[in-house]
GROMACS .gro file of N, CA and C in nm:
model
  381
    1GLN      N    1   0.645   1.378  -1.568
    1GLN     CA    2   0.513   1.366  -1.508
    1GLN      C    3   0.523   1.280  -1.382
    2VAL      N    4   0.469   1.331  -1.273
    2VAL     CA    5   0.471   1.258  -1.147
    2VAL      C    6   0.382   1.136  -1.158
    3GLN      N    7   0.438   1.021  -1.125
    3GLN     CA    8   0.362   0.896  -1.134
    3GLN      C    9   0.398   0.801  -1.022
    4LEU      N   10   0.297   0.728  -0.979
    4LEU     CA   11   0.317   0.612  -0.893
    4LEU      C   12   0.268   0.491  -0.970
    5VAL      N   13   0.347   0.386  -0.970
    5VAL     CA   14   0.310   0.267  -1.046
    5VAL      C   15   0.319   0.146  -0.954
    6GLU      N   16   0.206   0.077  -0.942
    6GLU     CA   17   0.204  -0.046  -0.863
    6GLU      C   18   0.228  -0.167  -0.953
    7SER      N   19   0.286  -0.269  -0.896
    7SER     CA   20   0.305  -0.395  -0.967
    7SER      C   21   0.307  -0.509  -0.867
    8GLY      N   22   0.295  -0.631  -0.919
    8GLY     CA   23   0.306  -0.749  -0.833
    8GLY      C   24   0.175  -0.818  -0.802
    9GLY      N   25   0.064  -0.761  -0.848
    9GLY     CA   26  -0.063  -0.826  -0.824
    9GLY      C   27  -0.078  -0.952  -0.909
   10GLY      N   28  -0.182  -1.027  -0.880
   10GLY     CA   29  -0.206  -1.148  -0.956
   10GLY      C   30  -0.302  -1.241  -0.883
   11LEU      N   31  -0.308  -1.362  -0.933
   11LEU     CA   32  -0.394  -1.465  -0.876
   11LEU      C   33  -0.311  -1.556  -0.786
   12VAL      N   34  -0.357  -1.577  -0.665
   12VAL     CA   35  -0.285  -1.661  -0.571
   12VAL      C   36  -0.386  -1.742  -0.491
   13LYS      N   37  -0.346  -1.860  -0.448
   13LYS     CA   38  -0.436  -1.946  -0.369
   13LYS      C   39  -0.436  -1.903  -0.224
   14PRO      N   40  -0.543  -1.931  -0.154
   14PRO     CA   41  -0.546  -1.899  -0.010
   14PRO      C   42  -0.425  -1.958   0.061
   15GLY      N   43  -0.367  -1.878   0.148
   15GLY     CA   44  -0.246  -1.919   0.218
   15GLY      C   45  -0.119  -1.881   0.147
   16GLY      N   46  -0.131  -1.835   0.024
   16GLY     CA   47  -0.015  -1.797  -0.054
   16GLY      C   48   0.035  -1.657  -0.021
   17SER      N   49   0.137  -1.615  -0.097
   17SER     CA   50   0.201  -1.486  -0.074
   17SER      C   51   0.218  -1.409  -0.204
   18LEU      N   52   0.221  -1.278  -0.189
   18LEU     CA   53   0.252  -1.189  -0.299
   18LEU      C   54   0.331  -1.071  -0.244
   19ARG      N   55   0.412  -1.012  -0.329
   19ARG     CA   56   0.479  -0.888  -0.291
   19ARG      C   57   0.441  -0.781  -0.391
   20LEU      N   58   0.378  -0.676  -0.341
   20LEU     CA   59   0.344  -0.562  -0.424
   20LEU      C   60   0.455  -0.458  -0.417
   21SER      N   61   0.477  -0.392  -0.529
   21SER     CA   62   0.577  -0.287  -0.535
   21SER      C   63   0.512  -0.156  -0.578
   22CYS      N   64   0.564  -0.047  -0.523
   22CYS     CA   65   0.519   0.086  -0.561
   22CYS      C   66   0.643   0.164  -0.602
   23ALA      N   67   0.647   0.206  -0.727
   23ALA     CA   68   0.761   0.281  -0.778
   23ALA      C   69   0.717   0.420  -0.817
   24ALA      N   70   0.808   0.515  -0.803
   24ALA     CA   71   0.776   0.654  -0.834
   24ALA      C   72   0.864   0.704  -0.947
   25SER      N   73   0.805   0.791  -1.029
   25SER     CA   74   0.883   0.861  -1.131
   25SER      C   75   0.863   1.010  -1.112
   26GLU      N   76   0.967   1.083  -1.135
   26GLU     CA   77   0.967   1.228  -1.129
   26GLU      C   78   0.958   1.284  -0.988
   27PHE      N   79   0.963   1.201  -0.885
   27PHE     CA   80   0.977   1.252  -0.750
   27PHE      C   81   1.034   1.142  -0.661
   28THR      N   82   1.084   1.182  -0.547
   28THR     CA   83   1.153   1.089  -0.458
   28THR      C   84   1.063   1.049  -0.343
   29LEU      N   85   1.043   0.918  -0.330
   29LEU     CA   86   0.955   0.868  -0.225
   29LEU      C   87   1.009   0.890  -0.085
   30ASP      N   88   1.140   0.913  -0.075
   30ASP     CA   89   1.204   0.927   0.055
   30ASP      C   90   1.133   1.027   0.145
   31TYR      N   91   1.077   1.132   0.086
   31TYR     CA   92   1.025   1.243   0.164
   31TYR      C   93   0.875   1.235   0.187
   32TYR      N   94   0.815   1.123   0.150
   32TYR     CA   95   0.670   1.108   0.157
   32TYR      C   96   0.630   0.994   0.248
   33THR      N   97   0.519   1.013   0.316
   33THR     CA   98   0.452   0.899   0.377
   33THR      C   99   0.385   0.821   0.265
   34ILE      N  100   0.403   0.689   0.267
   34ILE     CA  101   0.349   0.604   0.161
   34ILE      C  102   0.245   0.511   0.221
   35GLY      N  103   0.136   0.499   0.151
   35GLY     CA  104   0.032   0.410   0.199
   35GLY      C  105  -0.015   0.313   0.094
   36TRP      N  106  -0.056   0.196   0.138
   36TRP     CA  107  -0.122   0.098   0.053
   36TRP      C  108  -0.268   0.094   0.093
   37PHE      N  109  -0.353   0.103  -0.006
   37PHE     CA  110  -0.497   0.100   0.013
   37PHE      C  111  -0.556  -0.008  -0.075
   38ARG      N  112  -0.674  -0.053  -0.041
   38ARG     CA  113  -0.740  -0.149  -0.129
   38ARG      C  114  -0.888  -0.117  -0.137
   39GLN      N  115  -0.946  -0.159  -0.246
   39GLN     CA  116  -1.088  -0.133  -0.266
   39GLN      C  117  -1.151  -0.245  -0.345
   40VAL      N  118  -1.267  -0.285  -0.298
   40VAL     CA  119  -1.351  -0.383  -0.365
   40VAL      C  120  -1.473  -0.308  -0.417
   41PRO      N  121  -1.519  -0.339  -0.537
   41PRO     CA  122  -1.639  -0.269  -0.590
   41PRO      C  123  -1.754  -0.273  -0.490
   42GLY      N  124  -1.813  -0.157  -0.468
   42GLY     CA  125  -1.926  -0.149  -0.376
   42GLY      C  126  -1.888  -0.127  -0.231
   43LYS      N  127  -1.758  -0.128  -0.203
   43LYS     CA  128  -1.714  -0.107  -0.065
   43LYS      C  129  -1.623   0.015  -0.057
   44GLU      N  130  -1.609   0.068   0.064
   44GLU     CA  131  -1.522   0.184   0.083
   44GLU      C  132  -1.375   0.143   0.071
   45ARG      N  133  -1.296   0.238   0.030
   45ARG     CA  134  -1.152   0.217   0.025
   45ARG      C  135  -1.099   0.197   0.167
   46GLU      N  136  -1.008   0.104   0.181
   46GLU     CA  137  -0.953   0.071   0.313
   46GLU      C  138  -0.803   0.098   0.314
   47GLY      N  139  -0.758   0.167   0.417
   47GLY     CA  140  -0.614   0.184   0.436
   47GLY      C  141  -0.556   0.056   0.492
   48VAL      N  142  -0.468  -0.007   0.418
   48VAL     CA  143  -0.413  -0.137   0.456
   48VAL      C  144  -0.288  -0.120   0.541
   49SER      N  145  -0.195  -0.040   0.492
   49SER     CA  146  -0.069  -0.021   0.563
   49SER      C  147  -0.003   0.107   0.514
   50CYS      N  148   0.060   0.179   0.608
   50CYS     CA  149   0.129   0.302   0.574
   50CYS      C  150   0.264   0.306   0.645
   51ILE      N  151   0.358   0.379   0.584
   51ILE     CA  152   0.490   0.393   0.644
   51ILE      C  153   0.534   0.538   0.630
   52SER      N  154   0.590   0.592   0.736
   52SER     CA  155   0.630   0.732   0.735
   52SER      C  156   0.759   0.752   0.658
   53SER      N  157   0.788   0.879   0.631
   53SER     CA  158   0.907   0.911   0.552
   53SER      C  159   1.034   0.907   0.635
   54SER      N  160   1.022   0.942   0.761
   54SER     CA  161   1.143   0.964   0.839
   54SER      C  162   1.177   0.849   0.932
   55GLU      N  163   1.104   0.842   1.044
   55GLU     CA  164   1.143   0.744   1.145
   55GLU      C  165   1.094   0.603   1.118
   56GLY      N  166   1.022   0.588   1.007
   56GLY     CA  167   0.979   0.454   0.971
   56GLY      C  168   0.860   0.403   1.048
   57SER      N  169   0.781   0.493   1.105
   57SER     CA  170   0.658   0.451   1.172
   57SER      C  171   0.569   0.379   1.073
   58THR      N  172   0.502   0.277   1.123
   58THR     CA  173   0.412   0.202   1.036
   58THR      C  174   0.273   0.189   1.099
   59TYR      N  175   0.180   0.164   1.013
   59TYR     CA  176   0.041   0.139   1.054
   59TYR      C  177  -0.008   0.020   0.975
   60TYR      N  178  -0.082  -0.068   1.040
   60TYR     CA  179  -0.145  -0.181   0.973
   60TYR      C  180  -0.291  -0.187   1.015
   61ALA      N  181  -0.377  -0.209   0.920
   61ALA     CA  182  -0.516  -0.236   0.952
   61ALA      C  183  -0.524  -0.366   1.032
   62ASP      N  184  -0.620  -0.374   1.120
   62ASP     CA  185  -0.634  -0.495   1.203
   62ASP      C  186  -0.648  -0.620   1.118
   63SER      N  187  -0.712  -0.605   1.003
   63SER     CA  188  -0.738  -0.720   0.917
   63SER      C  189  -0.611  -0.781   0.856
   64VAL      N  190  -0.499  -0.707   0.859
   64VAL     CA  191  -0.378  -0.758   0.795
   64VAL      C  192  -0.260  -0.771   0.891
   65LYS      N  193  -0.279  -0.728   1.015
   65LYS     CA  194  -0.170  -0.735   1.113
   65LYS      C  195  -0.118  -0.877   1.128
   66GLY      N  196   0.013  -0.889   1.126
   66GLY     CA  197   0.075  -1.020   1.141
   66GLY      C  198   0.089  -1.094   1.009
   67ARG      N  199   0.026  -1.044   0.904
   67ARG     CA  200   0.033  -1.112   0.773
   67ARG      C  201   0.102  -1.026   0.668
   68PHE      N  202   0.084  -0.895   0.675
   68PHE     CA  203   0.140  -0.804   0.577
   68PHE      C  204   0.255  -0.726   0.641
   69THR      N  205   0.354  -0.693   0.559
   69THR     CA  206   0.466  -0.611   0.604
   69THR      C  207   0.496  -0.506   0.499
   70ILE      N  208   0.503  -0.380   0.545
   70ILE     CA  209   0.538  -0.271   0.454
   70ILE      C  210   0.684  -0.235   0.477
   71ALA      N  211   0.754  -0.205   0.368
   71ALA     CA  212   0.895  -0.169   0.380
   71ALA      C  213   0.930  -0.071   0.269
   72ARG      N  214   1.026   0.015   0.301
   72ARG     CA  215   1.070   0.108   0.200
   72ARG      C  216   1.220   0.097   0.182
   73TYR      N  217   1.262   0.111   0.059
   73TYR     CA  218   1.403   0.108   0.025
   73TYR      C  219   1.432   0.238  -0.046
   74ASN      N  220   1.470   0.338   0.033
   74ASN     CA  221   1.480   0.472  -0.022
   74ASN      C  222   1.579   0.483  -0.136
   75GLY      N  223   1.685   0.411  -0.130
   75GLY     CA  224   1.783   0.417  -0.238
   75GLY      C  225   1.728   0.368  -0.370
   76LYS      N  226   1.626   0.284  -0.363
   76LYS     CA  227   1.566   0.230  -0.485
   76LYS      C  228   1.438   0.304  -0.523
   77ASN      N  229   1.398   0.399  -0.439
   77ASN     CA  230   1.276   0.475  -0.465
   77ASN      C  231   1.155   0.383  -0.480
   78MET      N  232   1.148   0.284  -0.391
   78MET     CA  233   1.041   0.185  -0.397
   78MET      C  234   0.985   0.162  -0.257
   79VAL      N  235   0.860   0.125  -0.254
   79VAL     CA  236   0.798   0.078  -0.131
   79VAL      C  237   0.730  -0.055  -0.164
   80TYR      N  238   0.743  -0.150  -0.073
   80TYR     CA  239   0.688  -0.283  -0.096
   80TYR      C  240   0.581  -0.315   0.009
   81LEU      N  241   0.493  -0.403  -0.033
   81LEU     CA  242   0.397  -0.460   0.062
   81LEU      C  243   0.406  -0.611   0.047
   82GLU      N  244   0.466  -0.675   0.147
   82GLU     CA  245   0.476  -0.821   0.149
   82GLU      C  246   0.350  -0.876   0.210
   83MET      N  247   0.280  -0.960   0.136
   83MET     CA  248   0.151  -1.013   0.182
   83MET      C  249   0.162  -1.164   0.195
   84ASN      N  250   0.146  -1.214   0.314
   84ASN     CA  251   0.153  -1.358   0.342
   84ASN      C  252   0.020  -1.408   0.396
   85SER      N  253   0.005  -1.538   0.395
   85SER     CA  254  -0.118  -1.602   0.447
   85SER      C  255  -0.242  -1.536   0.389
   86LEU      N  256  -0.242  -1.518   0.261
   86LEU     CA  257  -0.352  -1.445   0.197
   86LEU      C  258  -0.483  -1.521   0.209
   87LYS      N  259  -0.589  -1.441   0.222
   87LYS     CA  260  -0.724  -1.495   0.237
   87LYS      C  261  -0.811  -1.444   0.122
   88PRO      N  262  -0.917  -1.513   0.093
   88PRO     CA  263  -1.007  -1.465  -0.014
   88PRO      C  264  -1.056  -1.322   0.011
   89GLU      N  265  -1.072  -1.285   0.135
   89GLU     CA  266  -1.119  -1.149   0.164
   89GLU      C  267  -1.013  -1.042   0.141
   90ASP      N  268  -0.891  -1.083   0.107
   90ASP     CA  269  -0.789  -0.986   0.068
   90ASP      C  270  -0.801  -0.948  -0.079
   91THR      N  271  -0.888  -1.015  -0.150
   91THR     CA  272  -0.908  -0.984  -0.292
   91THR      C  273  -0.956  -0.840  -0.309
   92ALA      N  274  -0.884  -0.763  -0.391
   92ALA     CA  275  -0.916  -0.622  -0.411
   92ALA      C  276  -0.819  -0.563  -0.512
   93VAL      N  277  -0.847  -0.442  -0.554
   93VAL     CA  278  -0.747  -0.363  -0.626
   93VAL      C  279  -0.668  -0.286  -0.520
   94TYR      N  280  -0.537  -0.301  -0.527
   94TYR     CA  281  -0.448  -0.237  -0.430
   94TYR      C  282  -0.383  -0.115  -0.496
   95TYR      N  283  -0.386  -0.004  -0.422
   95TYR     CA  284  -0.331   0.121  -0.470
   95TYR      C  285  -0.223   0.169  -0.374
   96CYS      N  286  -0.120   0.234  -0.428
   96CYS     CA  287  -0.029   0.303  -0.339
   96CYS      C  288  -0.051   0.452  -0.355
   97SER      N  289  -0.019   0.522  -0.248
   97SER     CA  290  -0.039   0.666  -0.243
   97SER      C  291   0.076   0.730  -0.168
   98ALA      N  292   0.104   0.855  -0.200
   98ALA     CA  293   0.211   0.929  -0.134
   98ALA      C  294   0.156   1.060  -0.081
   99GLY      N  295   0.195   1.092   0.042
   99GLY     CA  296   0.154   1.216   0.104
   99GLY      C  297   0.273   1.288   0.163
  100ALA      N  298   0.288   1.416   0.128
  100ALA     CA  299   0.407   1.489   0.170
  100ALA      C  300   0.407   1.523   0.318
  101VAL      N  301   0.291   1.551   0.374
  101VAL     CA  302   0.288   1.596   0.513
  101VAL      C  303   0.201   1.508   0.602
  102ALA      N  304   0.147   1.402   0.547
  102ALA     CA  305   0.055   1.319   0.624
  102ALA      C  306   0.130   1.227   0.720
  103THR      N  307   0.067   1.199   0.831
  103THR     CA  308   0.117   1.096   0.920
  103THR      C  309   0.058   0.962   0.877
  104VAL      N  310   0.114   0.854   0.930
  104VAL     CA  311   0.061   0.722   0.892
  104VAL      C  312  -0.083   0.707   0.938
  105LEU      N  313  -0.115   0.766   1.054
  105LEU     CA  314  -0.250   0.756   1.106
  105LEU      C  315  -0.347   0.836   1.019
  106ALA      N  316  -0.306   0.955   0.978
  106ALA     CA  317  -0.393   1.038   0.895
  106ALA      C  318  -0.425   0.967   0.764
  107MET      N  319  -0.323   0.910   0.703
  107MET     CA  320  -0.346   0.847   0.574
  107MET      C  321  -0.426   0.719   0.589
  108CYS      N  322  -0.376   0.628   0.670
  108CYS     CA  323  -0.434   0.494   0.672
  108CYS      C  324  -0.564   0.486   0.751
  109ARG      N  325  -0.572   0.559   0.861
  109ARG     CA  326  -0.690   0.548   0.946
  109ARG      C  327  -0.798   0.647   0.903
  110TYR      N  328  -0.757   0.769   0.866
  110TYR     CA  329  -0.856   0.873   0.838
  110TYR      C  330  -0.862   0.912   0.691
  111ASN      N  331  -0.782   0.846   0.609
  111ASN     CA  332  -0.788   0.868   0.463
  111ASN      C  333  -0.772   1.014   0.423
  112ILE      N  334  -0.677   1.082   0.483
  112ILE     CA  335  -0.651   1.220   0.445
  112ILE      C  336  -0.501   1.239   0.422
  113GLY      N  337  -0.467   1.339   0.343
  113GLY     CA  338  -0.327   1.376   0.325
  113GLY      C  339  -0.259   1.314   0.205
  114MET      N  340  -0.334   1.246   0.119
  114MET     CA  341  -0.272   1.184   0.003
  114MET      C  342  -0.258   1.284  -0.111
  115ASP      N  343  -0.139   1.292  -0.168
  115ASP     CA  344  -0.112   1.384  -0.278
  115ASP      C  345  -0.111   1.314  -0.414
  116TYR      N  346  -0.062   1.193  -0.417
  116TYR     CA  347  -0.051   1.120  -0.543
  116TYR      C  348  -0.102   0.978  -0.526
  117TRP      N  349  -0.158   0.926  -0.637
  117TRP     CA  350  -0.211   0.790  -0.639
  117TRP      C  351  -0.160   0.716  -0.761
  118GLY      N  352  -0.142   0.586  -0.744
  118GLY     CA  353  -0.120   0.500  -0.858
  118GLY      C  354  -0.252   0.452  -0.914
  119LYS      N  355  -0.246   0.373  -1.021
  119LYS     CA  356  -0.367   0.326  -1.086
  119LYS      C  357  -0.413   0.192  -1.033
  120GLY      N  358  -0.332   0.129  -0.952
  120GLY     CA  359  -0.375   0.007  -0.886
  120GLY      C  360  -0.327  -0.121  -0.952
  121THR      N  361  -0.325  -0.226  -0.871
  121THR     CA  362  -0.293  -0.360  -0.920
  121THR      C  363  -0.389  -0.458  -0.854
  122LEU      N  364  -0.442  -0.550  -0.932
  122LEU     CA  365  -0.545  -0.640  -0.883
  122LEU      C  366  -0.483  -0.761  -0.814
  123VAL      N  367  -0.532  -0.789  -0.696
  123VAL     CA  368  -0.493  -0.910  -0.622
  123VAL      C  369  -0.618  -0.996  -0.607
  124THR      N  370  -0.608  -1.119  -0.654
  124THR     CA  371  -0.719  -1.213  -0.643
  124THR      C  372  -0.671  -1.335  -0.567
  125VAL      N  373  -0.740  -1.364  -0.457
  125VAL     CA  374  -0.706  -1.480  -0.375
  125VAL      C  375  -0.821  -1.580  -0.389
  126SER      N  376  -0.791  -1.689  -0.458
  126SER     CA  377  -0.896  -1.785  -0.488
  126SER      C  378  -0.834  -1.922  -0.514
  127SER      N  379  -0.907  -2.025  -0.476
  127SER     CA  380  -0.860  -2.160  -0.505
  127SER      C  381  -0.911  -2.207  -0.640
   0.00000   0.00000   0.00000
């Protein structure tokens, strides 16, 4: 069964760091554009960061530029989201998604082209 599984969420104080992981089963992430999204109840889903399958193009939402870094390790079939200088407004459920033909802009900016989703991991930034 095709699955994406996120991990690494938790409670962290403002200014702290977390690393989220996205792992795949039954398919290879190498050939997919991967995106991290987040959602807070009552708000629209936001594309946080995306990375392409081939040339490694990346996209970051303005709200996370300079603080978050997306990386993929194809040999490990994993994609990571390194989150630094976390703020209370980063609190959300974070989801990873994979799209076979989507560009980073299509996925993260226009929310289209996603084929698979994980169930999410909760990140809470609070003192």
